[in-house]
CSV table of C-alpha atoms in Angstrom, one decimal:
chain,number,residue,atom,x,y,z
A,118,MET,CA,8.4,-21.1,16.5
A,119,ASP,CA,6.1,-18.1,16.9
A,120,ASP,CA,4.5,-17.3,13.5
A,121,ARG,CA,4.2,-13.6,14.5
A,122,LYS,CA,7.9,-13.4,15.2
A,123,ARG,CA,8.6,-14.9,11.8
A,124,LEU,CA,6.2,-12.4,10.2
A,125,ILE,CA,7.9,-9.4,11.7
A,126,GLU,CA,11.4,-10.8,10.9
A,127,TYR,CA,10.4,-11.5,7.3
A,128,ILE,CA,9.0,-8.0,6.7
A,129,ALA,CA,11.9,-6.2,8.5
A,130,ARG,CA,14.6,-8.3,6.6
A,131,SER,CA,12.8,-7.5,3.3
A,132,LEU,CA,12.9,-3.8,4.0
A,133,VAL,CA,16.4,-3.1,5.4
A,134,ASP,CA,19.8,-2.8,3.8
A,135,ASP,CA,21.4,-4.9,6.6
A,136,PRO,CA,19.1,-8.0,7.1
A,137,ASP,CA,21.7,-9.7,9.3
A,138,ALA,CA,21.2,-6.9,11.9
A,139,VAL,CA,17.5,-7.6,12.2
A,140,GLY,CA,16.4,-9.2,15.5
A,141,VAL,CA,13.1,-9.8,17.1
A,142,GLU,CA,12.8,-10.4,20.9
A,143,VAL,CA,9.6,-11.9,22.1
A,144,ILE,CA,8.6,-10.8,25.6
A,145,ASP,CA,5.5,-12.4,27.2
A,146,GLU,CA,3.9,-9.7,29.4
A,147,GLY,CA,1.1,-11.8,30.6
A,148,ARG,CA,-1.9,-10.4,28.8
A,149,SER,CA,0.1,-9.4,25.7
A,150,VAL,CA,3.2,-10.4,23.9
A,151,VAL,CA,5.7,-7.7,22.9
A,152,TYR,CA,7.7,-8.1,19.8
A,153,GLU,CA,10.8,-6.0,20.1
A,154,LEU,CA,12.3,-5.3,16.7
A,155,SER,CA,15.9,-4.1,16.4
A,156,VAL,CA,17.6,-3.1,13.2
A,157,ALA,CA,20.9,-1.4,12.2
A,158,PRO,CA,20.7,2.3,13.1
A,159,ASP,CA,20.8,3.3,9.5
A,160,ASP,CA,17.8,1.1,8.7
A,161,LEU,CA,15.5,2.6,11.4
A,162,GLY,CA,13.8,4.9,8.9
A,163,LYS,CA,13.0,1.9,6.7
A,164,VAL,CA,11.0,0.0,9.3
A,165,ILE,CA,9.3,3.1,10.7
A,166,GLY,CA,8.6,5.0,7.4
A,167,ARG,CA,7.3,8.5,6.8
A,168,ASP,CA,4.9,9.5,9.6
A,169,GLY,CA,5.4,6.0,11.0
A,170,ARG,CA,3.3,4.5,8.1
A,171,THR,CA,5.5,1.4,7.7
A,172,ALA,CA,5.4,0.6,11.4
A,173,ARG,CA,1.6,1.1,11.3
A,174,ALA,CA,1.3,-1.3,8.4
A,175,MET,CA,3.4,-3.9,10.3
A,176,ARG,CA,1.2,-3.5,13.4
A,177,ALA,CA,-1.9,-4.1,11.2
A,178,LEU,CA,-0.4,-7.3,9.9
A,179,LEU,CA,0.7,-8.3,13.4
A,180,ALA,CA,-3.0,-7.9,14.4
A,181,ALA,CA,-4.1,-9.9,11.4
A,182,ALA,CA,-1.8,-12.7,12.3
A,183,ALA,CA,-3.4,-13.2,15.7
A,184,ARG,CA,-5.6,-16.3,15.9
A,185,ARG,CA,-8.3,-17.1,18.4
A,186,GLY,CA,-6.8,-17.6,21.8
A,187,ASP,CA,-3.6,-15.7,20.9
A,188,LYS,CA,-2.5,-12.9,23.2
A,189,ARG,CA,-2.5,-9.4,21.8
A,190,GLY,CA,0.7,-8.8,19.9
A,191,VAL,CA,2.5,-5.4,20.4
A,192,LEU,CA,5.2,-4.3,18.1
A,193,GLU,CA,7.9,-2.1,19.6
A,194,ILE,CA,10.8,-0.8,17.5
A,195,LEU,CA,14.0,-0.2,19.5
A,196,GLU,CA,15.8,3.0,18.7
B,272,MET,CA,14.2,15.3,-21.6
B,273,ASP,CA,17.3,13.4,-22.6
B,274,PRO,CA,18.5,14.9,-25.9
B,275,GLN,CA,19.3,11.3,-27.1
B,276,ASP,CA,15.7,10.5,-27.2
B,277,GLU,CA,15.3,12.9,-30.0
B,278,LYS,CA,17.6,11.1,-32.4
B,279,PRO,CA,15.8,9.2,-35.1
B,280,ARG,CA,15.5,5.5,-34.3
B,281,ALA,CA,14.7,4.3,-37.8
B,282,GLY,CA,17.1,1.7,-39.1
B,283,SER,CA,18.7,0.9,-35.8
B,284,LEU,CA,19.7,-2.6,-35.2
B,285,PHE,CA,19.2,-3.9,-31.7
B,286,LEU,CA,22.7,-5.3,-31.2
B,287,ASP,CA,22.6,-5.2,-27.5
B,288,GLU,CA,20.1,-4.8,-24.7
B,289,ARG,CA,20.2,-1.0,-24.6
B,290,ASP,CA,19.1,-0.8,-28.2
B,291,ARG,CA,16.0,-2.8,-27.7
B,292,PRO,CA,12.8,-0.7,-27.9
B,293,PRO,CA,12.2,0.8,-24.4
B,294,SER,CA,8.7,-0.6,-24.4
B,295,SER,CA,9.8,-4.3,-24.5
B,296,ARG,CA,12.6,-3.6,-22.0
B,297,LEU,CA,10.1,-2.1,-19.7
B,298,ARG,CA,7.8,-5.0,-20.1
B,299,ASP,CA,10.5,-7.4,-18.9
B,300,GLU,CA,11.2,-5.2,-15.9
B,301,VAL,CA,7.5,-5.0,-15.1
B,302,GLU,CA,7.1,-8.7,-15.4
B,303,ASP,CA,10.0,-9.4,-13.1
B,304,LYS,CA,8.6,-6.9,-10.6
B,305,ALA,CA,5.2,-8.5,-10.8
B,306,GLU,CA,6.6,-12.0,-10.2
B,307,HIS,CA,8.7,-10.6,-7.3
B,308,ALA,CA,5.7,-8.9,-5.8
B,309,ALA,CA,3.5,-12.1,-6.1
B,310,THR,CA,6.2,-14.2,-4.4
B,311,VAL,CA,6.5,-11.8,-1.5
B,312,LEU,CA,2.7,-11.6,-1.1
B,313,ASP,CA,2.5,-15.4,-1.2
B,314,GLU,CA,5.1,-15.5,1.6
B,315,LEU,CA,3.2,-12.9,3.7
B,316,LEU,CA,-0.1,-14.8,3.4
B,317,ALA,CA,1.6,-18.0,4.4
B,318,LEU,CA,3.1,-16.2,7.5
B,319,LEU,CA,-0.4,-14.8,8.3
B,320,ASP,CA,-1.6,-18.4,8.0
B,321,ILE,CA,-4.1,-17.4,5.4
B,322,ASP,CA,-5.0,-20.1,2.8
B,323,ALA,CA,-5.3,-18.2,-0.4
B,324,ASP,CA,-3.9,-17.9,-3.9
B,325,VAL,CA,-2.2,-15.0,-5.6
B,326,ASP,CA,-2.6,-14.2,-9.3
B,327,ILE,CA,-1.1,-11.4,-11.3
B,328,ARG,CA,-4.2,-10.0,-12.9
B,329,GLU,CA,-2.7,-7.4,-15.2
B,330,ASP,CA,0.5,-5.7,-15.5
B,331,ASP,CA,0.1,-2.5,-17.5
B,332,GLU,CA,1.2,0.6,-15.6
B,333,ARG,CA,0.3,-0.9,-12.3
B,334,ILE,CA,0.8,-4.4,-11.0
B,335,VAL,CA,-2.4,-5.8,-9.8
B,336,LEU,CA,-2.2,-8.9,-7.5
B,337,ASP,CA,-5.4,-10.7,-6.9
B,338,ILE,CA,-6.0,-12.8,-3.8
B,339,SER,CA,-8.5,-15.6,-4.1
B,340,GLY,CA,-9.4,-18.8,-2.3
B,341,PRO,CA,-11.3,-20.0,0.7
B,342,GLU,CA,-9.7,-17.6,3.2
B,343,ALA,CA,-9.3,-14.5,0.9
B,344,LYS,CA,-11.7,-12.5,3.2
B,345,HIS,CA,-9.2,-12.8,6.0
B,346,ALA,CA,-6.6,-11.2,3.8
B,347,ILE,CA,-9.0,-8.2,3.3
B,348,GLY,CA,-9.6,-7.8,7.0
B,349,ARG,CA,-12.0,-5.4,8.8
B,350,LYS,CA,-12.5,-2.3,6.6
B,351,GLY,CA,-9.8,-3.5,4.3
B,352,GLN,CA,-7.1,-2.8,7.0
B,353,THR,CA,-5.2,-6.0,6.3
B,354,ILE,CA,-5.2,-5.8,2.5
B,355,ASP,CA,-4.2,-2.1,2.7
B,356,ALA,CA,-1.3,-3.0,5.0
B,357,LEU,CA,-0.2,-5.8,2.7
B,358,GLN,CA,-0.3,-3.4,-0.2
B,359,PHE,CA,1.7,-0.7,1.6
B,360,ILE,CA,4.4,-3.2,2.8
B,361,LEU,CA,4.6,-4.8,-0.6
B,362,ASN,CA,5.2,-1.5,-2.4
B,363,LYS,CA,8.0,-0.7,0.1
B,364,ILE,CA,9.6,-4.0,-0.5
B,365,VAL,CA,9.3,-4.2,-4.3
B,366,ASN,CA,10.1,-0.5,-5.0
B,367,GLN,CA,13.1,-0.1,-2.7
B,368,ASP,CA,15.9,-0.2,-5.4
B,369,PRO,CA,16.4,3.4,-6.4
B,370,ASP,CA,17.9,2.3,-9.7
B,371,GLU,CA,14.8,0.6,-10.9
B,372,GLU,CA,11.7,2.4,-12.0
B,373,ARG,CA,9.0,2.4,-9.4
B,374,ARG,CA,5.9,0.3,-10.2
B,375,TYR,CA,2.8,0.8,-8.1
B,376,VAL,CA,1.5,-2.5,-6.8
B,377,VAL,CA,-2.2,-2.9,-6.1
B,378,VAL,CA,-3.4,-5.7,-3.9
B,379,ASP,CA,-7.0,-6.7,-4.6
B,380,SER,CA,-9.3,-9.6,-3.9
B,381,GLY,CA,-12.1,-10.1,-6.5
B,382,ASP,CA,-13.9,-6.8,-6.9
B,383,PHE,CA,-13.0,-5.5,-3.4
B,384,ARG,CA,-11.3,-2.3,-4.6
B,385,ALA,CA,-14.0,-1.6,-7.1
B,386,ARG,CA,-16.7,-2.1,-4.5
B,387,ARG,CA,-14.9,0.2,-2.1
B,388,ASP,CA,-14.5,2.9,-4.7
B,389,HIS,CA,-18.2,2.8,-5.5
B,390,GLY,CA,-18.9,3.1,-1.8
B,391,LEU,CA,-16.6,6.1,-1.6
B,392,GLU,CA,-18.2,7.7,-4.6
B,393,ALA,CA,-21.7,7.2,-3.2
B,394,ARG,CA,-20.5,8.6,0.1
B,395,ALA,CA,-18.9,11.6,-1.6
B,396,ARG,CA,-22.2,12.4,-3.5
B,397,GLU,CA,-24.2,12.2,-0.3
B,398,GLU,CA,-21.8,14.5,1.6
B,399,ALA,CA,-21.7,16.9,-1.3
B,400,LYS,CA,-25.5,17.1,-1.3
B,401,ARG,CA,-25.3,17.9,2.5
B,402,ALA,CA,-22.7,20.6,1.9
B,403,LEU,CA,-24.9,22.2,-0.8
B,404,THR,CA,-28.2,22.1,1.1
B,405,GLU,CA,-26.7,23.2,4.4
B,406,GLY,CA,-24.3,25.7,2.8
B,407,LYS,CA,-21.6,24.4,5.1
B,408,VAL,CA,-18.2,22.9,4.7
B,409,VAL,CA,-18.3,19.1,5.2
B,410,THR,CA,-15.1,17.6,6.4
B,411,LEU,CA,-14.7,13.8,5.9
B,412,GLU,CA,-12.7,11.4,8.1
B,413,PRO,CA,-9.0,11.0,7.5
B,414,MET,CA,-8.2,8.9,4.4
B,415,ASN,CA,-5.2,7.6,2.5
B,416,PRO,CA,-4.1,9.5,-0.6
B,417,ARG,CA,-5.8,7.0,-3.0
B,418,ASP,CA,-9.2,7.2,-1.3
B,419,ARG,CA,-9.0,11.0,-1.2
B,420,ARG,CA,-8.3,11.0,-4.9
B,421,VAL,CA,-11.4,9.0,-5.5
B,422,ILE,CA,-13.4,11.6,-3.6
B,423,HIS,CA,-11.8,14.5,-5.4
B,424,LEU,CA,-12.3,13.0,-8.8
B,425,SER,CA,-15.9,11.9,-8.2
B,426,LEU,CA,-16.9,15.5,-7.2
B,427,ALA,CA,-14.7,17.4,-9.7
B,428,LYS,CA,-17.5,18.0,-12.1
B,429,LEU,CA,-20.2,18.7,-9.6
B,430,PRO,CA,-21.3,22.3,-9.8
B,431,GLY,CA,-21.6,24.4,-6.7
B,432,ILE,CA,-18.8,22.8,-4.7
B,433,THR,CA,-15.1,22.4,-4.6
B,434,THR,CA,-12.9,19.9,-2.7
B,435,GLU,CA,-9.7,20.4,-0.9
B,436,SER,CA,-7.5,18.3,1.4
B,437,SER,CA,-6.3,19.6,4.7
B,438,GLY,CA,-4.2,18.3,7.6
B,439,HIS,CA,-1.0,16.3,7.6
B,440,GLY,CA,0.1,12.8,7.1
B,441,ALA,CA,-2.4,10.1,8.3
B,442,ARG,CA,-4.8,12.8,9.5
B,443,ARG,CA,-5.3,14.4,6.0
B,444,ARG,CA,-9.0,14.8,5.2
B,445,VAL,CA,-11.1,15.9,2.3
B,446,GLN,CA,-13.2,19.0,2.7
B,447,ILE,CA,-16.2,19.6,0.5
B,448,ILE,CA,-16.7,23.3,0.2
B,449,PRO,CA,-19.9,24.9,-1.2
B,450,SER,CA,-19.3,27.9,-3.3
B,451,THR,CA,-22.1,29.8,-1.6
B,452,LYS,CA,-20.8,29.2,1.9
B,453,LYS,CA,-22.9,30.7,4.7
B,454,ARG,CA,-20.5,32.4,7.0
Protein backbone atom coordinates (compact mmCIF):
# COMPACT_ATOMS: atom_id res chain seq x y z
CA MET A 1 0.00 0.00 0.00
CA ASP A 2 1.00 3.58 -0.62
CA ASP A 3 3.05 4.87 2.34
CA ARG A 4 1.91 8.42 1.77
CA LYS A 5 -1.73 7.36 1.92
CA ARG A 6 -1.05 5.61 5.23
CA LEU A 7 0.73 8.70 6.53
CA ILE A 8 -2.21 11.00 5.79
CA GLU A 9 -4.66 8.44 7.19
CA TYR A 10 -2.65 8.06 10.38
CA ILE A 11 -2.37 11.80 11.00
CA ALA A 12 -6.04 12.47 10.20
CA ARG A 13 -7.26 9.59 12.38
CA SER A 14 -5.10 10.84 15.26
CA LEU A 15 -6.56 14.34 15.03
CA VAL A 16 -10.28 13.80 14.59
CA ASP A 17 -13.10 12.80 16.95
CA ASP A 18 -14.51 10.33 14.44
CA PRO A 19 -11.59 8.28 13.05
CA ASP A 20 -13.94 5.84 11.29
CA ALA A 21 -15.10 8.64 9.00
CA VAL A 22 -11.57 9.30 7.73
CA GLY A 23 -10.97 8.32 4.14
CA VAL A 24 -8.15 8.95 1.71
CA GLU A 25 -8.72 8.56 -2.04
CA VAL A 26 -5.59 8.29 -4.17
CA ILE A 27 -5.94 9.77 -7.64
CA ASP A 28 -3.10 9.40 -10.11
CA GLU A 29 -3.08 12.48 -12.29
CA GLY A 30 -0.09 11.56 -14.39
CA ARG A 31 2.57 13.93 -13.17
CA SER A 32 1.28 14.09 -9.62
CA VAL A 33 -0.72 12.00 -7.19
CA VAL A 34 -3.65 13.60 -5.40
CA TYR A 35 -4.52 12.43 -1.89
CA GLU A 36 -8.12 13.36 -1.30
CA LEU A 37 -8.83 13.45 2.42
CA SER A 38 -12.38 13.27 3.70
CA VAL A 39 -13.45 13.51 7.35
CA ALA A 40 -16.71 13.96 9.24
CA PRO A 41 -18.04 17.52 8.74
CA ASP A 42 -17.49 18.35 12.42
CA ASP A 43 -13.84 17.31 12.16
CA LEU A 44 -12.95 19.53 9.20
CA GLY A 45 -11.51 22.24 11.44
CA LYS A 46 -9.26 19.69 13.13
CA VAL A 47 -7.49 18.68 9.92
CA ILE A 48 -7.35 22.21 8.51
CA GLY A 49 -6.42 24.10 11.67
CA ARG A 50 -6.29 27.80 12.40
CA ASP A 51 -5.17 29.66 9.28
CA GLY A 52 -4.78 26.26 7.62
CA ARG A 53 -1.71 25.50 9.70
CA THR A 54 -2.53 21.84 10.30
CA ALA A 55 -3.15 21.27 6.60
CA ARG A 56 0.14 23.03 5.84
CA ALA A 57 2.03 20.79 8.27
CA MET A 58 0.43 17.70 6.69
CA ARG A 59 1.52 18.94 3.26
CA ALA A 60 5.08 19.42 4.53
CA LEU A 61 5.12 15.85 5.82
CA LEU A 62 3.60 14.57 2.59
CA ALA A 63 6.48 16.24 0.75
CA ALA A 64 8.99 14.76 3.22
CA ALA A 65 7.57 11.29 2.57
CA ALA A 66 8.34 11.49 -1.15
CA ARG A 67 11.26 9.35 -2.23
CA ARG A 68 13.35 9.60 -5.36
CA GLY A 69 11.23 8.69 -8.33
CA ASP A 70 7.93 9.36 -6.53
CA LYS A 71 5.44 11.61 -8.21
CA ARG A 72 4.66 14.88 -6.47
CA GLY A 73 2.02 14.33 -3.81
CA VAL A 74 -0.84 16.82 -3.48
CA LEU A 75 -3.11 16.89 -0.44
CA GLU A 76 -6.68 17.98 -1.01
CA ILE A 77 -9.18 18.21 1.81
CA LEU A 78 -12.77 17.63 0.74
CA GLU A 79 -15.26 20.05 2.27
CA MET B 1 -7.42 31.11 42.17
CA ASP B 2 -9.34 28.23 43.67
CA PRO B 3 -10.06 29.09 47.35
CA GLN B 4 -9.33 25.49 48.28
CA ASP B 5 -5.70 26.03 47.37
CA GLU B 6 -5.39 28.35 50.33
CA LYS B 7 -6.24 25.72 52.91
CA PRO B 8 -3.27 24.52 54.89
CA ARG B 9 -1.99 21.20 53.61
CA ALA B 10 0.02 20.25 56.66
CA GLY B 11 -0.92 16.98 58.25
CA SER B 12 -3.04 15.76 55.37
CA LEU B 13 -2.95 12.07 54.57
CA PHE B 14 -2.93 11.11 50.92
CA LEU B 15 -5.75 8.63 51.15
CA ASP B 16 -6.69 8.89 47.54
CA GLU B 17 -5.24 10.13 44.28
CA ARG B 18 -6.66 13.64 44.64
CA ASP B 19 -4.83 14.18 47.92
CA ARG B 20 -1.41 13.45 46.50
CA PRO B 21 0.77 16.50 46.14
CA PRO B 22 -0.04 18.16 42.83
CA SER B 23 3.63 18.06 41.83
CA SER B 24 3.81 14.26 41.71
CA ARG B 25 0.39 13.94 40.09
CA LEU B 26 1.57 16.36 37.45
CA ARG B 27 4.78 14.39 36.97
CA ASP B 28 2.81 11.21 36.15
CA GLU B 29 0.67 13.10 33.67
CA VAL B 30 3.71 14.63 32.02
CA GLU B 31 5.43 11.26 31.81
CA ASP B 32 2.36 9.71 30.20
CA LYS B 33 2.17 12.53 27.73
CA ALA B 34 5.88 12.28 26.92
CA GLU B 35 5.53 8.53 26.32
CA HIS B 36 2.48 9.10 24.14
CA ALA B 37 4.26 11.81 22.15
CA ALA B 38 7.34 9.60 21.66
CA THR B 39 5.17 6.75 20.42
CA VAL B 40 3.35 8.96 17.91
CA LEU B 41 6.66 10.45 16.70
CA ASP B 42 8.09 6.93 16.25
CA GLU B 43 5.07 6.03 14.15
CA LEU B 44 5.31 9.19 12.04
CA LEU B 45 9.01 8.58 11.35
CA ALA B 46 8.26 4.99 10.34
CA LEU B 47 5.55 6.22 7.96
CA LEU B 48 8.03 8.73 6.53
CA ASP B 49 10.41 5.79 6.06
CA ILE B 50 13.07 7.53 8.13
CA ASP B 51 15.39 5.26 10.08
CA ALA B 52 15.85 7.13 13.37
CA ASP B 53 15.43 6.77 17.12
CA VAL B 54 13.36 8.88 19.49
CA ASP B 55 14.45 9.65 23.04
CA ILE B 56 12.69 11.69 25.67
CA ARG B 57 15.42 14.14 26.57
CA GLU B 58 13.82 15.94 29.50
CA ASP B 59 10.35 16.43 30.76
CA ASP B 60 10.26 19.49 32.89
CA GLU B 61 7.75 22.03 31.70
CA ARG B 62 8.11 21.05 28.11
CA ILE B 63 8.50 17.63 26.64
CA VAL B 64 11.60 17.46 24.47
CA LEU B 65 11.85 14.58 22.03
CA ASP B 66 15.22 13.99 20.46
CA ILE B 67 15.56 12.34 17.07
CA SER B 68 18.88 10.58 16.46
CA GLY B 69 20.28 7.94 14.19
CA PRO B 70 21.60 7.55 10.65
CA GLU B 71 18.70 9.31 8.91
CA ALA B 72 17.95 11.99 11.52
CA LYS B 73 18.82 14.73 9.03
CA HIS B 74 15.91 13.62 6.85
CA ALA B 75 13.64 14.24 9.83
CA ILE B 76 14.93 17.82 10.01
CA GLY B 77 14.41 18.56 6.33
CA ARG B 78 15.27 21.65 4.37
CA LYS B 79 15.32 24.70 6.66
CA GLY B 80 13.83 22.50 9.37
CA GLN B 81 10.50 22.30 7.55
CA THR B 82 10.00 18.61 8.31
CA ILE B 83 10.90 18.76 11.99
CA ASP B 84 8.68 21.84 12.44
CA ALA B 85 5.76 20.06 10.77
CA LEU B 86 6.35 16.99 12.95
CA GLN B 87 6.37 19.19 16.05
CA PHE B 88 3.20 21.03 15.03
CA ILE B 89 1.24 17.85 14.26
CA LEU B 90 2.52 16.15 17.40
CA ASN B 91 1.35 19.03 19.59
CA LYS B 92 -2.09 18.85 17.99
CA ILE B 93 -2.33 15.11 18.58
CA VAL B 94 -0.98 15.04 22.12
CA ASN B 95 -2.81 18.12 23.40
CA GLN B 96 -6.28 17.56 21.97
CA ASP B 97 -7.99 16.42 25.17
CA PRO B 98 -9.40 19.62 26.74
CA ASP B 99 -9.57 17.93 30.17
CA GLU B 100 -5.82 17.41 30.30
CA GLU B 101 -3.32 20.12 30.90
CA ARG B 102 -1.55 21.16 27.75
CA ARG B 103 2.13 20.31 27.50
CA TYR B 104 4.27 21.82 24.85
CA VAL B 105 6.17 19.22 22.87
CA VAL B 106 9.49 20.22 21.32
CA VAL B 107 10.90 17.99 18.61
CA ASP B 108 14.66 18.38 18.33
CA SER B 109 17.55 16.50 16.80
CA GLY B 110 20.89 16.91 18.54
CA ASP B 111 21.57 20.63 18.84
CA PHE B 112 19.41 21.60 15.85
CA ARG B 113 17.11 23.99 17.76
CA ALA B 114 20.00 25.57 19.69
CA ARG B 115 21.95 26.12 16.47
CA ARG B 116 18.92 27.61 14.77
CA ASP B 117 18.31 29.95 17.73
CA HIS B 118 21.93 31.12 17.59
CA GLY B 119 21.52 31.74 13.88
CA LEU B 120 18.37 33.76 14.54
CA GLU B 121 20.07 35.79 17.26
CA ALA B 122 23.02 36.58 15.02
CA ARG B 123 20.63 37.57 12.26
CA ALA B 124 18.65 39.77 14.68
CA ARG B 125 21.81 41.61 15.80
CA GLU B 126 22.86 42.18 12.20
CA GLU B 127 19.47 43.55 11.16
CA ALA B 128 19.28 45.70 14.31
CA LYS B 129 22.62 47.24 13.41
CA ARG B 130 21.28 47.97 9.95
CA ALA B 131 18.13 49.57 11.40
CA LEU B 132 20.31 51.76 13.63
CA THR B 133 22.85 52.86 11.03
CA GLU B 134 20.29 53.47 8.30
CA GLY B 135 17.68 54.89 10.69
CA LYS B 136 15.05 52.80 8.96
CA VAL B 137 12.53 50.19 10.03
CA VAL B 138 13.76 46.71 9.10
CA THR B 139 11.04 44.15 8.48
CA LEU B 140 12.09 40.50 8.68
CA GLU B 141 10.55 37.63 6.76
CA PRO B 142 7.44 35.88 8.16
CA MET B 143 8.27 33.60 11.08
CA ASN B 144 6.49 31.30 13.46
CA PRO B 145 5.68 32.61 16.96
CA ARG B 146 8.64 30.86 18.54
CA ASP B 147 11.22 32.27 16.17
CA ARG B 148 9.69 35.74 16.52
CA ARG B 149 10.00 35.39 20.27
CA VAL B 150 13.71 34.53 19.94
CA ILE B 151 14.21 37.73 17.91
CA HIS B 152 12.20 39.91 20.32
CA LEU B 153 14.05 38.56 23.36
CA SER B 154 17.49 38.82 21.82
CA LEU B 155 16.94 42.50 21.00
CA ALA B 156 14.95 43.45 24.11
CA LYS B 157 17.93 45.01 25.89
CA LEU B 158 19.52 46.62 22.89
CA PRO B 159 19.35 50.42 23.26
CA GLY B 160 18.08 52.56 20.42
CA ILE B 161 15.61 50.11 18.89
CA THR B 162 12.31 48.47 19.69
CA THR B 163 10.72 45.43 18.10
CA GLU B 164 7.14 44.74 17.12
CA SER B 165 5.25 42.04 15.25
CA SER B 166 2.86 42.93 12.49
CA GLY B 167 0.72 41.05 10.00
CA HIS B 168 -1.58 38.11 10.58
CA GLY B 169 -1.27 34.38 10.88
CA ALA B 170 1.53 32.80 8.90
CA ARG B 171 2.50 36.19 7.47
CA ARG B 172 3.33 37.74 10.84
CA ARG B 173 6.77 39.40 10.78
CA VAL B 174 9.06 41.11 13.24
CA GLN B 175 9.85 44.75 12.65
CA ILE B 176 12.95 46.34 14.13
CA ILE B 177 12.25 50.01 14.73
CA PRO B 178 15.01 52.53 15.52
CA SER B 179 13.98 55.13 18.10
CA THR B 180 15.49 57.88 15.95
CA LYS B 181 13.58 56.96 12.84
CA LYS B 182 14.24 59.15 9.82
CA ARG B 183 10.90 60.01 8.32
